[in-house]
Amino acid sequence: MTSAPLDIAIIRNDDAWPEDLDPLAERAVLEALKQSGAKTKGAAELAIVLTNDAEQRDLNQQWRGKDSPTNVLSFPQIEPFGPVVGILGDITMARETLEREAADQGTSFADHFTHLVVHGFLHILGYDHLSDAEALQMESLETQILASLGIDDPYAG
């Protein structure tokens, strides 16, 4: 588990998000923290911002130069694989994109949401998927974390 408190703020910028996601997000973050081997070194705070395609598109354009919505964006405020303390960063998620992807993948919205919270949080910790080796490492850890949460491998098939 963690060695110090981790405050997870769930911020709804879009009222159409289901109300029952907060416990899923908190459980996903804490399990990702545990399975990654990272430990908090003092009080830590993470924000998960539940938004919509329009706001996510703006963020994606501003920060990544991509003029399209995307499922999840991570904005780390700590050094990659550095101490997990203080303001860790923000994860933003686009509701409509998550709904479409869950339907396309034939998975539940809750499972897809949980997967992307894990994915976003691993980015906060320093994981990435820019190279094949990084992608394999990150996807492997995601799969392990999700299995411990009772969620099937999103990368299978």
Tab-separated table of C-alpha atoms in Angstrom:
chain	number	residue	atom	x	y	z
A	1	MET	CA	0.000	0.000	0.000
A	2	THR	CA	1.035	3.614	0.175
A	3	SER	CA	3.264	4.982	2.896
A	4	ALA	CA	1.436	8.329	3.108
A	5	PRO	CA	-1.990	9.681	2.183
A	6	LEU	CA	-2.933	10.119	-1.457
A	7	ASP	CA	-5.824	12.512	-2.016
A	8	ILE	CA	-7.659	11.826	-5.283
A	9	ALA	CA	-9.919	14.668	-6.393
A	10	ILE	CA	-12.565	13.750	-8.977
A	11	ILE	CA	-13.642	16.894	-10.827
A	12	ARG	CA	-16.663	16.824	-13.137
A	13	ASN	CA	-16.526	19.394	-15.927
A	14	ASP	CA	-19.329	17.528	-17.724
A	15	ASP	CA	-22.509	16.619	-15.831
A	16	ALA	CA	-23.313	13.624	-18.055
A	17	TRP	CA	-20.636	11.430	-16.438
A	18	PRO	CA	-22.110	8.591	-14.340
A	19	GLU	CA	-22.090	9.392	-10.627
A	20	ASP	CA	-20.787	5.979	-9.488
A	21	LEU	CA	-17.265	6.253	-10.946
A	22	ASP	CA	-15.418	7.818	-8.008
A	23	PRO	CA	-14.801	4.536	-6.134
A	24	LEU	CA	-13.648	2.869	-9.377
A	25	ALA	CA	-11.163	5.673	-10.041
A	26	GLU	CA	-9.801	5.625	-6.498
A	27	ARG	CA	-9.429	1.843	-6.482
A	28	ALA	CA	-7.704	1.911	-9.898
A	29	VAL	CA	-5.184	4.574	-8.822
A	30	LEU	CA	-4.365	2.865	-5.530
A	31	GLU	CA	-3.932	-0.515	-7.224
A	32	ALA	CA	-1.718	1.032	-9.922
A	33	LEU	CA	0.377	2.682	-7.223
A	34	LYS	CA	0.727	-0.612	-5.369
A	35	GLN	CA	1.460	-2.785	-8.421
A	36	SER	CA	3.952	-0.284	-9.870
A	37	GLY	CA	6.039	-0.506	-6.727
A	38	ALA	CA	5.896	3.260	-6.251
A	39	LYS	CA	5.273	4.556	-2.758
A	40	THR	CA	4.158	7.971	-1.641
A	41	LYS	CA	6.938	9.843	0.184
A	42	GLY	CA	4.579	12.301	1.843
A	43	ALA	CA	1.144	13.750	1.309
A	44	ALA	CA	0.236	13.547	-2.378
A	45	GLU	CA	-2.623	14.822	-4.528
A	46	LEU	CA	-3.961	13.733	-7.909
A	47	ALA	CA	-6.822	15.292	-9.880
A	48	ILE	CA	-8.961	13.300	-12.303
A	49	VAL	CA	-10.957	15.669	-14.491
A	50	LEU	CA	-14.021	14.151	-16.162
A	51	THR	CA	-14.707	16.264	-19.199
A	52	ASN	CA	-16.152	15.998	-22.698
A	53	ASP	CA	-14.834	15.714	-26.243
A	54	ALA	CA	-14.872	19.486	-26.842
A	55	GLU	CA	-12.757	20.327	-23.792
A	56	GLN	CA	-10.471	17.342	-24.359
A	57	ARG	CA	-9.966	18.417	-27.974
A	58	ASP	CA	-8.900	21.874	-26.778
A	59	LEU	CA	-6.435	20.359	-24.310
A	60	ASN	CA	-5.081	17.942	-26.911
A	61	GLN	CA	-4.591	20.832	-29.367
A	62	GLN	CA	-2.963	23.091	-26.781
A	63	TRP	CA	-0.582	20.548	-25.230
A	64	ARG	CA	0.053	17.979	-27.970
A	65	GLY	CA	-0.693	19.902	-31.176
A	66	LYS	CA	-3.392	17.387	-32.158
A	67	ASP	CA	-6.725	18.843	-33.235
A	68	SER	CA	-8.957	15.994	-32.085
A	69	PRO	CA	-10.433	14.682	-28.860
A	70	THR	CA	-8.647	11.783	-27.189
A	71	ASN	CA	-9.700	9.376	-24.487
A	72	VAL	CA	-7.209	10.307	-21.764
A	73	LEU	CA	-4.497	12.901	-21.219
A	74	SER	CA	-2.021	12.975	-18.356
A	75	PHE	CA	-0.274	16.074	-17.072
A	76	PRO	CA	2.434	14.898	-14.654
A	77	GLN	CA	3.846	17.370	-12.147
A	78	ILE	CA	6.505	14.998	-10.791
A	79	GLU	CA	9.696	13.715	-12.371
A	80	PRO	CA	9.327	10.372	-14.177
A	81	PHE	CA	9.805	7.587	-11.630
A	82	GLY	CA	10.655	10.246	-9.049
A	83	PRO	CA	9.304	10.679	-5.537
A	84	VAL	CA	5.520	10.356	-5.361
A	85	VAL	CA	4.803	13.403	-3.234
A	86	GLY	CA	3.010	16.729	-3.490
A	87	ILE	CA	0.866	17.565	-6.487
A	88	LEU	CA	1.264	14.556	-8.778
A	89	GLY	CA	-0.643	15.981	-11.715
A	90	ASP	CA	-3.930	15.799	-13.571
A	91	ILE	CA	-5.615	13.146	-15.667
A	92	THR	CA	-8.355	14.339	-18.034
A	93	MET	CA	-10.855	12.015	-19.686
A	94	ALA	CA	-13.389	12.616	-22.488
A	95	ARG	CA	-16.787	11.026	-21.827
A	96	GLU	CA	-18.045	10.691	-25.423
A	97	THR	CA	-14.772	9.145	-26.607
A	98	LEU	CA	-14.797	6.630	-23.739
A	99	GLU	CA	-18.416	5.733	-24.526
A	100	ARG	CA	-17.616	5.151	-28.221
A	101	GLU	CA	-14.501	3.123	-27.482
A	102	ALA	CA	-16.228	0.931	-24.892
A	103	ALA	CA	-19.035	0.191	-27.375
A	104	ASP	CA	-16.550	-0.491	-30.209
A	105	GLN	CA	-14.513	-2.822	-27.987
A	106	GLY	CA	-17.556	-4.596	-26.580
A	107	THR	CA	-16.523	-3.801	-23.021
A	108	SER	CA	-18.426	-2.099	-20.238
A	109	PHE	CA	-18.014	1.629	-19.769
A	110	ALA	CA	-16.888	1.016	-16.160
A	111	ASP	CA	-14.131	-1.399	-17.232
A	112	HIS	CA	-12.919	0.907	-20.000
A	113	PHE	CA	-12.964	3.875	-17.618
A	114	THR	CA	-10.959	1.898	-15.049
A	115	HIS	CA	-8.431	0.867	-17.701
A	116	LEU	CA	-7.897	4.468	-18.786
A	117	VAL	CA	-7.546	5.705	-15.200
A	118	VAL	CA	-4.800	3.095	-14.720
A	119	HIS	CA	-3.229	4.085	-18.053
A	120	GLY	CA	-3.340	7.789	-17.206
A	121	PHE	CA	-1.916	7.258	-13.733
A	122	LEU	CA	0.977	5.168	-15.049
A	123	HIS	CA	1.811	8.146	-17.288
A	124	ILE	CA	1.806	10.356	-14.176
A	125	LEU	CA	4.334	7.985	-12.582
A	126	GLY	CA	6.601	8.122	-15.636
A	127	TYR	CA	5.585	5.207	-17.833
A	128	ASP	CA	5.167	5.823	-21.544
A	129	HIS	CA	4.656	3.981	-24.811
A	130	LEU	CA	6.772	5.931	-27.285
A	131	SER	CA	8.907	2.905	-28.167
A	132	ASP	CA	7.882	-0.731	-28.584
A	133	ALA	CA	9.836	-1.689	-25.444
A	134	GLU	CA	8.140	1.048	-23.387
A	135	ALA	CA	4.721	0.066	-24.756
A	136	LEU	CA	5.286	-3.586	-23.881
A	137	GLN	CA	6.363	-2.696	-20.340
A	138	MET	CA	3.439	-0.322	-19.785
A	139	GLU	CA	0.800	-2.599	-21.328
A	140	SER	CA	2.110	-5.538	-19.324
A	141	LEU	CA	1.800	-3.588	-16.077
A	142	GLU	CA	-1.662	-2.305	-17.053
A	143	THR	CA	-2.814	-5.860	-17.778
A	144	GLN	CA	-1.481	-7.046	-14.401
A	145	ILE	CA	-3.172	-4.179	-12.527
A	146	LEU	CA	-6.476	-4.692	-14.339
A	147	ALA	CA	-6.398	-8.451	-13.687
A	148	SER	CA	-6.052	-7.722	-9.964
A	149	LEU	CA	-9.173	-5.543	-10.313
A	150	GLY	CA	-11.071	-8.325	-12.099
A	151	ILE	CA	-10.894	-6.709	-15.554
A	152	ASP	CA	-9.932	-8.628	-18.706
A	153	ASP	CA	-6.792	-7.770	-20.677
A	154	PRO	CA	-7.741	-4.825	-22.931
A	155	TYR	CA	-4.849	-5.663	-25.267
A	156	ALA	CA	-5.836	-9.301	-25.879
A	157	GLY	CA	-6.859	-9.994	-29.448
